[in-house]
Amino acid sequence: MTDPQGFECYLRDRRTAIDSALNTGLPTPPACPPLIADAMRYSLLAGGKRLRPILTLAAAEAVTERDRPARIDPVDTGSTAAMPAACAVELIHTYSLIHDDLPAMDDDAVRRGRPTAHVVYGDAVAILAGDALLTHAFGVLARPESTETPARQARRLRAMARLADAAGAAGMVGGQILDIGATDDRRAGRAGPDIGHAALRDIHERKTGALIGAAAAMGAILAGGDEETLAAVDAYSTQLGLAFQIVDDILDVEGTETTLGKTVGKDAVAGKPTYPALHGLTRSRALAAEAAAAAADALAGAKLGGRLSEITDWVISRRH
Ligand code: GRG
C-alpha cells in the first residue's frame, strides 16, 4: 500500500510529522535553562534530511503492511508506535554531528547550511547541547505509552538496547575512535596509517552504519517483526548504510558547500581514509550500486515492500 502521491510527498509528510514530534518533546524553560533549550533546538531543528527517523517509520510501516494489511488504518500505517524511536535516533544523530564538528574532532564551521553549534554558542555549550540531546533520546524511549501491553514494553526495551549498542563504544563512538586513529594528526605532524578495504568498512559500519541499522531495526522491532524479518531488515540496512557512506565520501569529492550545507573536500585535506581515496570514483560508484542491489535482494527475500526500496534509491541518488 504505497502513497499514490509519490515518494517526495511521503518524505514531506514524514518529515513534517517527525519535526513536529521532535519540537513538542524538547525540554523548555523553566524546566531547563533557556540557553541549553536554545542550543538543542538550534542544531536539531536546522533541517537535516531526517533519513534515520524516516527509515524507522518506513521499516515499521513495511512490517505492519506485510503482516497485518487488514488492520491498516489510513492514518496510522504502523508508524505511530515507532515515532518515539524515530525521534530518539534523530536526537542521537544530531548530537553526533555537533560533537563531530567541534575543534577537537573535525573542526567544521558549517553544518546543515548554517554555522555549527560551537561557532554560535562556543565549545562548552555545544558539548552540553550534544550531551543533552543524547540524554533526551533515551528519556523519550524510556517513557511508556499510557496503555502499553507487556509485549509492547518488551519490544520498546529491545529497541532501546539496540539503539544504545549502535550509538556506543561498539558502534558510532567506536567508529569515531577508529576514524580518528586512521586520520592524519596535523597538530602532531603525523600521517595516519594506510588502511585497507576491510578496516575502512569496519570504520564505516560502526561510525555511520550502526545508527542506520538501529534506525531500521527499531521500526521492525516495534512493529512486531519476527526474528527472520529482523534479520532481513538488518541485511537491508547494512547494505543501505554502506551505500550511504560511499555516496557521502563521493559527495565530499564532487559536491558543493551550497548543496551539501557543509564544508566539502575536507576528507582529502585531513588525510581521511575514504572509498574514493582507496578505490577511485568509478569503482566507488560501482560499489554503491552493488550495495543497493544487495539491499533490494534482502527486502525481496523477506517480501518487505512499502517505502524501503525507494529509500535506497534516494540514498544512492542524493546530491546532499
Ligand atoms: C562524535 C560520537 C561521535 C560520532 C560522530 C556521525 C559521525 C560520528 C560523524 C559525522 C561525520 C560525517 C560527516 C560522517 C559521514 C556520514 C554522516 C553521518 C553524514 C551526515 O548525515 P546526513 O547526511 O546529515 O544524514 P543530515 O544533516 O541530513 O541529517
XYZ file of N, CA and C in Angstrom, residues 6 18 33 38 58 123-124 127 129 142 168 207-208 217 229 234 241 251 254 257 291 295 303 314:
72
model
N 3.232 9.685 -4.361
C 4.647 9.577 -4.661
C 5.555 9.738 -3.464
N 7.788 14.155 11.919
C 8.974 13.974 12.769
C 9.366 15.312 13.396
N 17.373 25.503 31.691
C 17.814 26.870 31.409
C 17.613 27.224 29.931
N 17.801 26.573 23.801
C 18.099 27.233 22.511
C 19.122 26.438 21.713
N 9.488 3.984 8.128
C 9.251 3.169 6.926
C 9.392 1.677 7.222
N 32.368 26.254 22.448
C 32.595 24.805 22.585
C 31.830 24.206 23.771
N 31.871 24.892 24.912
C 31.292 24.294 26.126
C 29.794 24.072 25.960
N 29.117 21.233 23.452
C 29.302 19.894 24.067
C 28.070 19.546 24.911
N 25.035 20.770 24.685
C 23.832 20.568 23.845
C 23.837 19.142 23.301
N 12.303 5.872 26.992
C 12.036 5.223 28.291
C 10.591 5.394 28.749
N 26.932 3.523 21.005
C 28.017 3.494 21.990
C 29.356 3.002 21.475
N 30.721 3.727 12.496
C 30.506 5.179 12.611
C 29.160 5.621 12.032
N 28.816 5.090 10.888
C 27.576 5.507 10.221
C 26.565 4.374 10.141
N 16.076 -1.240 12.391
C 15.738 -2.357 13.292
C 14.666 -1.941 14.300
N 12.339 -11.697 9.997
C 12.140 -10.356 9.428
C 13.221 -9.406 9.935
N 18.025 -6.207 8.991
C 19.451 -5.944 9.273
C 20.297 -6.079 7.997
N 23.430 1.280 4.690
C 24.419 2.100 5.399
C 25.716 2.196 4.621
N 30.357 12.451 -2.434
C 29.873 13.842 -2.392
C 30.922 14.779 -1.792
N 32.834 15.476 -4.887
C 32.158 16.085 -6.045
C 31.137 17.160 -5.691
N 29.521 23.191 -1.285
C 29.055 23.592 0.050
C 27.594 24.034 -0.007
N 25.926 -2.380 -3.415
C 25.299 -2.389 -2.086
C 23.791 -2.171 -2.214
N 20.807 -4.634 -1.015
C 19.722 -4.170 -0.126
C 18.376 -4.598 -0.704
N 9.970 -10.391 1.472
C 8.698 -9.836 0.944
C 8.309 -8.530 1.652
N 16.834 6.790 -3.026
C 17.082 8.159 -2.541
C 18.531 8.297 -2.058
